[in-house]
Short mmCIF file of C-alpha atoms and ligand atoms in Angstrom, two decimals:
data_model
loop_
_atom_site.label_atom_id
_atom_site.label_comp_id
_atom_site.label_asym_id
_atom_site.label_seq_id
_atom_site.Cartn_x
_atom_site.Cartn_y
_atom_site.Cartn_z
CA UNK A 1 14.34 -13.80 14.16
CA UNK A 2 15.00 -10.76 11.69
CA UNK A 3 13.34 -10.37 8.35
CA UNK A 4 15.58 -11.40 5.44
CA UNK A 5 16.70 -8.37 3.28
CA UNK A 6 13.51 -7.40 1.05
CA UNK A 7 14.20 -5.10 -1.90
CA UNK A 8 15.34 -1.88 -0.66
CA UNK A 9 13.39 0.17 -3.16
CA UNK A 10 10.01 0.48 -4.64
CA UNK A 11 9.33 0.44 -8.57
CA UNK A 12 8.10 3.42 -10.15
CA UNK A 13 6.85 4.36 -13.65
CA UNK A 14 10.43 5.52 -14.80
CA UNK A 15 12.22 2.98 -12.70
CA UNK A 16 10.43 -0.36 -13.05
CA UNK A 17 11.43 -3.58 -11.26
CA UNK A 18 12.14 -6.82 -13.00
CA UNK A 19 10.05 -9.77 -11.69
CA UNK A 20 9.59 -13.44 -12.87
CA UNK A 21 6.90 -12.18 -15.23
CA UNK A 22 8.67 -9.17 -16.68
CA UNK A 23 8.79 -5.50 -15.59
CA UNK A 24 6.59 -4.16 -12.69
CA UNK A 25 5.70 -0.66 -13.65
CA UNK A 26 4.23 1.36 -10.71
CA UNK A 27 1.65 4.09 -11.43
CA UNK A 28 0.95 6.54 -8.48
CA UNK A 29 -2.35 8.10 -9.04
CA UNK A 30 -2.50 11.80 -8.18
CA UNK A 31 -4.45 12.20 -4.94
CA UNK A 32 -5.04 8.34 -5.05
CA UNK A 33 -7.91 9.11 -7.49
CA UNK A 34 -8.21 8.17 -11.21
CA UNK A 35 -11.06 9.44 -13.57
CA UNK A 36 -13.06 6.78 -15.38
CA UNK A 37 -11.19 7.51 -18.59
CA UNK A 38 -7.87 6.95 -16.89
CA UNK A 39 -8.95 3.68 -15.35
CA UNK A 40 -10.38 2.49 -18.85
CA UNK A 41 -6.95 3.73 -20.37
CA UNK A 42 -4.68 1.96 -17.77
CA UNK A 43 -6.64 -1.25 -18.26
CA UNK A 44 -5.93 -1.11 -22.03
CA UNK A 45 -2.39 -0.18 -21.43
CA UNK A 46 -1.96 -3.23 -19.13
CA UNK A 47 -3.30 -5.41 -21.96
CA UNK A 48 -1.48 -3.82 -24.63
CA UNK A 49 1.93 -3.63 -23.05
CA UNK A 50 1.81 -6.10 -20.03
CA UNK A 51 0.06 -9.32 -19.06
CA UNK A 52 -3.34 -7.76 -18.27
CA UNK A 53 -2.70 -7.94 -14.54
CA UNK A 54 -2.75 -4.84 -12.39
CA UNK A 55 -1.75 -4.94 -8.55
CA UNK A 56 -3.36 -2.83 -6.03
CA UNK A 57 -0.52 -2.19 -3.64
CA UNK A 58 -0.33 -1.48 0.14
CA UNK A 59 0.87 2.03 -0.57
CA UNK A 60 -2.37 2.83 -2.57
CA UNK A 61 -0.69 2.59 -6.11
CA UNK A 62 -1.36 0.58 -9.13
CA UNK A 63 1.27 -1.80 -10.93
CA UNK A 64 1.15 -2.92 -14.33
CA UNK A 65 2.75 -6.45 -14.45
CA UNK A 66 4.30 -8.47 -16.94
CA UNK A 67 5.77 -5.48 -19.16
CA UNK A 68 8.38 -6.64 -21.63
CA UNK A 69 11.48 -4.25 -21.50
CA UNK A 70 11.07 -3.30 -25.26
CA UNK A 71 7.45 -2.03 -24.28
CA UNK A 72 8.40 0.14 -21.59
CA UNK A 73 8.83 3.37 -23.45
CA UNK A 74 5.78 2.84 -25.31
CA UNK A 75 3.82 2.17 -21.97
CA UNK A 76 5.32 5.34 -20.61
CA UNK A 77 4.03 7.40 -23.46
CA UNK A 78 0.56 6.02 -22.95
CA UNK A 79 0.67 6.69 -19.29
CA UNK A 80 1.68 10.15 -20.21
CA UNK A 81 -1.15 10.57 -22.55
CA UNK A 82 -3.55 9.62 -19.81
CA UNK A 83 -1.99 12.34 -17.54
CA UNK A 84 -0.92 9.37 -15.16
CA UNK A 85 2.82 10.33 -14.72
CA UNK A 86 2.61 14.06 -14.31
CA UNK A 87 5.98 14.07 -12.33
CA UNK A 88 9.37 15.35 -13.06
CA UNK A 89 11.14 11.95 -13.48
CA UNK A 90 13.54 12.86 -10.68
CA UNK A 91 10.76 13.45 -8.21
CA UNK A 92 8.47 10.75 -9.36
CA UNK A 93 9.82 8.41 -6.60
CA UNK A 94 9.22 10.98 -3.80
CA UNK A 95 5.56 11.17 -4.39
CA UNK A 96 5.21 8.46 -1.96
CA UNK A 97 2.27 9.40 0.30
CA UNK A 98 -1.05 8.04 1.47
CA UNK A 99 -4.04 10.23 1.49
CA UNK A 100 -7.24 9.52 3.37
CA UNK A 101 -9.40 8.18 0.60
CA UNK A 102 -12.57 10.16 1.68
CA UNK A 103 -11.09 13.68 0.88
CA UNK A 104 -13.25 16.20 -0.73
CA UNK A 105 -12.18 18.84 -3.21
CA UNK A 106 -10.98 21.87 -1.24
CA UNK A 107 -11.08 20.19 2.16
CA UNK A 108 -8.07 20.16 4.64
CA UNK A 109 -6.86 16.77 3.34
CA UNK A 110 -6.91 17.90 -0.33
CA UNK A 111 -5.48 21.45 0.41
CA UNK A 112 -2.49 19.48 2.30
CA UNK A 113 -1.99 16.89 -0.40
CA UNK A 114 -1.47 19.53 -3.04
CA UNK A 115 0.70 21.65 -0.71
CA UNK A 116 2.98 18.72 -0.11
CA UNK A 117 3.07 17.70 -3.83
CA UNK A 118 4.11 21.19 -4.62
CA UNK A 119 6.86 21.14 -2.20
CA UNK A 120 8.42 17.61 -2.65
CA UNK A 121 11.43 19.31 -4.40
CA UNK A 122 12.07 20.92 -0.95
CA UNK A 123 12.39 17.45 0.61
CA UNK A 124 15.89 16.13 1.36
CA UNK A 125 16.69 12.87 -0.48
CA UNK A 126 15.22 10.13 1.54
CA UNK A 127 15.70 6.40 1.57
CA UNK A 128 13.30 4.75 -1.11
CA UNK A 129 10.66 3.18 1.02
CA UNK A 130 10.25 6.26 3.41
CA UNK A 131 6.82 7.88 2.94
CA UNK A 132 4.17 10.30 4.41
CA UNK A 133 0.51 10.11 5.26
CA UNK A 134 -2.03 12.75 5.13
CA UNK A 135 -4.37 11.11 7.48
CA UNK A 136 -6.52 14.05 8.19
CA UNK A 137 -10.07 12.97 8.25
CA UNK A 138 -11.76 13.02 11.69
CA UNK A 139 -9.98 9.94 12.79
CA UNK A 140 -6.71 8.44 11.72
CA UNK A 141 -7.09 5.39 9.12
CA UNK A 142 -3.31 4.56 8.36
CA UNK A 143 -2.14 3.51 11.73
CA UNK A 144 -1.21 0.15 10.47
CA UNK A 145 0.08 1.33 7.02
CA UNK A 146 3.63 2.36 6.14
CA UNK A 147 4.33 5.95 6.49
CA UNK A 148 7.27 7.58 8.36
CA UNK A 149 5.95 11.37 8.75
CA UNK A 150 2.35 11.68 9.50
CA UNK A 151 -0.33 14.45 9.44
CA UNK A 152 -3.19 13.55 11.64
CA UNK A 153 -5.80 15.20 13.95
CA UNK A 154 -5.95 15.51 17.80
CA UNK A 155 -9.06 14.28 19.47
CA UNK A 156 -10.45 18.02 19.31
CA UNK A 157 -9.62 18.31 15.67
CA UNK A 158 -6.34 20.27 15.65
CA UNK A 159 -3.82 19.42 12.88
CA UNK A 160 -0.87 17.03 14.31
CA UNK A 161 2.43 16.36 12.98
CA UNK A 162 3.64 12.78 14.17
CA UNK A 163 6.68 10.76 13.55
CA UNK A 164 6.00 7.13 13.08
CA UNK A 165 6.77 5.10 16.04
CA UNK A 166 5.71 7.62 18.45
CA UNK A 167 2.26 7.88 20.19
CA UNK A 168 2.36 11.79 20.52
CA UNK A 169 2.99 14.55 17.96
CA UNK A 170 2.97 18.32 17.85
CA UNK A 171 0.18 20.60 16.95
CA UNK A 172 0.81 22.84 13.87
CA UNK A 173 -1.30 25.36 11.97
CA UNK A 174 -2.32 24.35 8.50
CA UNK A 175 0.14 26.97 6.71
CA UNK A 176 3.08 25.55 9.01
CA UNK A 177 2.27 21.71 8.32
CA UNK A 178 4.33 21.09 5.30
CA UNK A 179 7.28 23.18 6.84
CA UNK A 180 6.96 20.87 9.92
CA UNK A 181 7.11 17.79 7.63
CA UNK A 182 10.32 19.04 5.87
CA UNK A 183 11.99 19.81 9.25
CA UNK A 184 11.09 16.29 10.51
CA UNK A 185 12.52 14.73 7.25
CA UNK A 186 15.74 16.80 7.81
CA UNK A 187 15.94 15.36 11.34
CA UNK A 188 15.39 11.84 10.07
CA UNK A 189 18.13 12.16 7.57
CA UNK A 190 20.50 13.73 9.84
CA UNK A 191 20.01 10.89 12.51
CA UNK A 192 19.40 7.73 10.27
CA UNK A 193 22.02 5.20 9.88
CA UNK A 194 22.51 2.26 7.38
CA UNK A 195 20.51 0.04 9.54
CA UNK A 196 17.98 2.56 10.86
CA UNK A 197 16.26 3.50 7.71
CA UNK A 198 12.73 4.03 8.69
CA UNK A 199 11.31 6.56 11.36
CA UNK A 200 9.80 3.91 13.79
CA UNK A 201 12.98 1.83 14.43
CA UNK A 202 15.03 5.26 14.51
CA UNK A 203 12.75 6.75 17.19
CA UNK A 204 13.15 3.67 19.20
CA UNK A 205 16.73 4.38 19.38
CA UNK A 206 17.02 8.12 19.27
CA UNK A 207 15.05 10.63 21.26
CA UNK A 208 13.01 12.99 19.12
CA UNK A 209 13.12 16.74 20.11
CA UNK A 210 10.76 17.01 23.12
CA UNK A 211 8.49 19.68 21.52
CA UNK A 212 7.65 17.14 18.92
CA UNK A 213 6.06 14.83 21.44
CA UNK A 214 3.30 16.86 23.18
CA UNK A 215 -0.04 15.80 22.10
CA UNK A 216 -1.94 12.41 21.55
CA UNK A 217 -3.59 11.71 18.18
CA UNK A 218 -7.29 11.04 17.85
CA UNK A 219 -8.61 7.63 18.43
CA UNK A 220 -8.27 5.29 15.14
CA UNK A 221 -11.34 5.18 12.79
CA UNK A 222 -13.11 1.88 12.09
CA UNK A 223 -11.77 -0.22 9.08
CA UNK A 224 -13.36 0.42 5.66
CA UNK A 225 -15.02 -2.76 4.45
CA UNK A 226 -16.63 -3.61 0.98
CA UNK A 227 -20.25 -2.36 0.71
CA UNK A 228 -21.70 1.02 0.08
CA UNK A 229 -20.04 4.27 1.56
CA UNK A 230 -21.26 7.75 1.19
CA UNK A 231 -18.73 8.31 -1.56
CA UNK A 232 -19.78 5.31 -3.56
CA UNK A 233 -19.35 1.31 -3.80
CA UNK A 234 -16.35 -0.06 -2.07
CA UNK A 235 -14.99 -3.34 -3.71
CA UNK A 236 -12.12 -5.66 -2.74
CA UNK A 237 -9.54 -7.23 -4.83
CA UNK A 238 -8.35 -10.59 -3.60
CA UNK A 239 -4.51 -10.34 -2.85
CA UNK A 240 -4.67 -7.06 -4.41
CA UNK A 241 -4.59 -8.62 -8.04
CA UNK A 242 -6.91 -7.11 -10.47
CA UNK A 243 -7.52 -8.48 -14.00
CA UNK A 244 -7.63 -5.52 -16.26
CA UNK A 245 -10.43 -6.68 -18.44
CA UNK A 246 -12.72 -7.30 -15.18
CA UNK A 247 -11.90 -3.93 -13.93
CA UNK A 248 -12.76 -2.26 -17.12
CA UNK A 249 -16.02 -4.23 -17.39
CA UNK A 250 -16.96 -3.21 -13.81
CA UNK A 251 -16.46 0.39 -14.11
CA UNK A 252 -18.08 0.71 -17.35
CA UNK A 253 -21.23 -0.99 -16.16
CA UNK A 254 -21.64 0.74 -13.03
CA UNK A 255 -21.01 4.10 -14.66
CA UNK A 256 -18.69 5.24 -11.70
CA UNK A 257 -17.10 8.58 -12.45
CA UNK A 258 -13.95 7.94 -10.76
CA UNK A 259 -11.99 5.33 -8.77
CA UNK A 260 -10.08 5.94 -5.55
CA UNK A 261 -7.45 3.48 -4.45
CA UNK A 262 -6.75 2.54 -0.86
CA UNK A 263 -3.88 0.79 0.71
CA UNK A 264 -6.14 -2.10 1.98
CA UNK A 265 -6.81 -3.89 -1.25
CA UNK A 266 -9.92 -2.01 -1.53
CA UNK A 267 -11.05 0.52 -4.17
CA UNK A 268 -14.05 2.84 -4.06
CA UNK A 269 -16.14 3.62 -7.22
CA UNK A 270 -17.29 7.20 -6.84
CA UNK A 271 -21.10 7.89 -7.22
CA UNK A 272 -21.81 4.15 -8.22
CA UNK A 273 -23.98 1.76 -6.60
CA UNK A 274 -22.62 -1.66 -5.51
CA UNK A 275 -23.10 -4.39 -8.19
CA UNK A 276 -23.33 -8.05 -7.67
CA UNK A 277 -20.17 -9.45 -9.13
CA UNK A 278 -17.95 -12.52 -8.51
CA UNK A 279 -14.85 -10.64 -9.98
CA UNK A 280 -14.18 -8.72 -6.66
CA UNK A 281 -15.18 -8.93 -3.14
CA UNK A 282 -18.50 -7.10 -2.29
CA UNK A 283 -19.28 -8.43 1.15
CA UNK A 284 -17.53 -8.22 4.40
CA UNK A 285 -18.13 -11.99 5.16
CA UNK A 286 -15.97 -13.13 2.24
CA UNK A 287 -13.05 -15.23 3.63
CA UNK A 288 -10.67 -13.95 1.13
CA UNK A 289 -10.60 -10.50 3.08
CA UNK A 290 -8.83 -12.34 5.89
CA UNK A 291 -6.19 -13.90 3.66
CA UNK A 292 -3.03 -12.28 2.16
CA UNK A 293 -0.76 -13.96 -0.47
CA UNK A 294 2.04 -12.58 -2.48
CA UNK A 295 2.40 -13.42 -6.08
CA UNK A 296 4.65 -16.50 -5.45
CA UNK A 297 6.07 -18.77 -8.16
CA UNK A 298 6.43 -18.24 -11.05
CA UNK A 299 5.89 -14.63 -10.91
CA UNK A 300 8.47 -13.97 -8.20
CA UNK A 301 11.92 -15.58 -8.86
CA UNK A 302 12.57 -15.98 -5.14
CA UNK A 303 9.55 -18.36 -4.74
CA UNK A 304 9.68 -21.98 -4.76
CA UNK A 305 5.84 -22.57 -4.20
CA UNK A 306 2.67 -21.25 -5.70
CA UNK A 307 0.81 -19.23 -3.20
CA UNK A 308 -2.62 -17.47 -4.54
CA UNK A 309 -4.34 -20.74 -5.68
CA UNK A 310 -3.66 -22.31 -2.55
CA UNK A 311 -4.56 -19.34 -0.58
CA UNK A 312 -7.92 -19.18 -2.19
CA UNK A 313 -8.26 -22.97 -1.64
CA UNK A 314 -7.55 -22.68 2.03
CA UNK A 315 -9.63 -19.42 2.60
CA UNK A 316 -12.92 -21.08 3.65
CA UNK A 317 -11.32 -23.31 6.09
CA UNK A 318 -9.49 -20.57 8.33
CA UNK A 319 -11.02 -19.50 11.44
CA UNK A 320 -8.37 -16.62 11.75
CA UNK A 321 -6.26 -14.57 9.38
CA UNK A 322 -3.99 -16.39 7.05
CA UNK A 323 -0.93 -15.34 5.21
CA UNK A 324 0.52 -17.56 2.53
CA UNK A 325 4.04 -16.26 1.77
CA UNK A 326 6.19 -17.54 -1.18
CA UNK A 327 9.30 -17.19 1.10
CA UNK A 328 10.39 -15.80 4.59
CA UNK A 329 10.62 -12.14 3.25
CA UNK A 330 6.74 -11.96 3.53
CA UNK A 331 5.94 -9.28 1.11
CA UNK A 332 2.37 -9.55 1.26
CA UNK A 333 2.17 -9.10 5.06
CA UNK A 334 5.55 -8.11 6.54
CA UNK A 335 4.39 -8.37 10.13
CA UNK A 336 2.78 -10.89 12.48
CA UNK A 337 -0.25 -13.11 11.44
CA UNK A 338 -2.37 -15.77 13.23
CA UNK A 339 -1.57 -18.35 10.62
CA UNK A 340 1.44 -17.99 8.24
CA UNK A 341 2.50 -20.59 5.82
CA UNK A 342 5.98 -19.94 4.26
CA UNK A 343 7.28 -21.58 1.12
CA UNK A 344 10.64 -23.18 1.67
CA UNK A 345 12.41 -25.32 -1.04
CA UNK A 346 8.96 -26.46 -2.56
CA UNK A 347 7.31 -27.24 0.74
CA UNK A 348 5.59 -25.14 3.44
CA UNK A 349 6.53 -24.22 6.96
CA UNK A 350 3.91 -23.08 9.40
CA UNK A 351 4.20 -20.15 11.73
CA UNK A 352 1.84 -19.44 14.65
CA UNK A 353 1.07 -15.88 15.73
CA UNK A 354 4.31 -14.78 13.96
CA UNK A 355 5.98 -13.31 11.20
CA UNK A 356 7.03 -15.37 8.12
CA UNK A 357 10.68 -14.95 9.28
CA UNK A 358 9.91 -16.25 12.81
CA UNK A 359 10.48 -19.83 14.01
CA UNK A 360 8.14 -22.42 12.46
CA UNK A 361 6.12 -24.79 14.57
CA UNK A 362 6.08 -27.42 11.62
CA UNK A 363 8.18 -27.58 8.52
CA UNK A 364 8.35 -29.29 5.19
CA UNK A 365 4.40 -29.65 4.71
CA UNK A 366 3.16 -30.49 1.17
CA UNK A 367 0.31 -28.39 -0.15
CA UNK A 368 -2.17 -31.27 -0.04
CA UNK A 369 -1.88 -31.68 3.71
CA UNK A 370 -2.48 -28.15 4.62
CA UNK A 371 -6.16 -28.13 4.79
CA UNK A 372 -6.30 -30.23 7.75
CA UNK A 373 -3.65 -28.26 9.53
CA UNK A 374 -5.23 -24.94 8.82
CA UNK A 375 -8.64 -26.10 9.89
CA UNK A 376 -7.18 -26.83 13.46
CA UNK A 377 -5.85 -23.03 13.78
S1 SF4 B 1 8.32 -14.89 -2.89
FE1 SF4 B 1 6.60 -13.64 -2.19
S2 SF4 B 1 7.50 -12.95 -0.08
FE2 SF4 B 1 9.27 -13.95 -1.20
S3 SF4 B 1 10.23 -12.13 -2.30
FE3 SF4 B 1 8.78 -13.05 -3.88
S4 SF4 B 1 6.86 -11.73 -3.23
FE4 SF4 B 1 8.24 -11.43 -1.54
#
C-alpha cells in the first residue's frame, strides 16, 4: 500500500502551519546550534506566545506549538531579537539542511555549512521537503534521515557529493562542493515530475549522469545515544516533545554554554556534565528510545486517537521498536517499524514489520487491550 497524502510542505517561522492546538512555528537554528541565551529566550517565547511545548523535529529544528494567530507577529519579533530568524523571509524555507552535530569552528563541516548558507539564493526553487545533508564528519550519520543532496566522505576521507538513493557519489574538491550541489539540484529540478518529488524515488526511475556514480561513501558511524560525549552531555526527548520550562531549568542548572540539535530526538549540551533528571532521557536502556508517537488527538486534527500517553504506557512492555501513529500517514516514523499501532476511527490497527499504511494483521483494537498484544511482539 502507498502512504496517504501527507502535508506537502514544512512549516517555517514566517509560514507557520495550523494544527489542532494552534499554529506550529518552526525555528531553524543556524548550524543547528543555539547559545544558552537563545535557548532560554525560545523557552520564554514558547510560554509567552504558545502552549509552552517545543517539538524537536526529525530535521533538527525546533517548533513552538500552540501559537494563536494574533500572537504570530509578536513571536516573530521576539525570535528576531534573539537572532533566531536571520534569513531573508524568501530564503528561510530553503535553509533546509542537516549538519553533522559534532562540527567544530573552522573545520570542513563548518566551512561547508557556511558556504551553502551563503549561496542558497543560487539554488533553483525546490519542492518544500527537499533538503541537504552536510554529513562530513569522519563517517556519515544521516543515512536514515531525510536529505536529497548529500556531502559525505569516502573511506579515505575525500569529499563526496551523493544523490539520495544512490550508493555511490563523485569526489569533489572543497571549493567545488557547493557548485556540485547546485548542479545536482538543477538536474533534479529538470527531471522531477509531479509524482517524483524527492531524489531517491527519482533516481530509482531516472539514470543519473554516470560521472556522479563513481565512488562509495564511508561506512556509517555508530548511532548517537544519551550519555556523555566529548562535546558534552547528550539527552533524549521522548517523542521529540519538550516542555519549555523543563528545558529552561535543565540548561540553567547544568550551565551548558550551548545546545546542539540533532534529528534523532536527542540534543547535546555543550561543555556540560550529564545530570540525573526524569524530565529527559539520560540512559541508553530507557525503553522510550525505541518508541515513536506523533502528537495524535487532540493536537492533530486528523487523529481520532490519543497516542503519546499510550506509547509511554506500552514502552516498558515492547521487546522491539514500537510506533504509535494517530493515522495511516505515519508522521512520526514514515517507514517500516517492528510493531505499529495505527489509529483508525477511535480504535487501533496493528501492523507487523511494516509502515503505518501497510495491511494490518488486526483491526479495531481498543487501547485497553493493547498491552497483552504488544507484549507478544
Ligand atoms: S494523526 Fe499523527 S500521523 Fe496522522 S497526520 Fe496527525 S500527526 Fe500525522
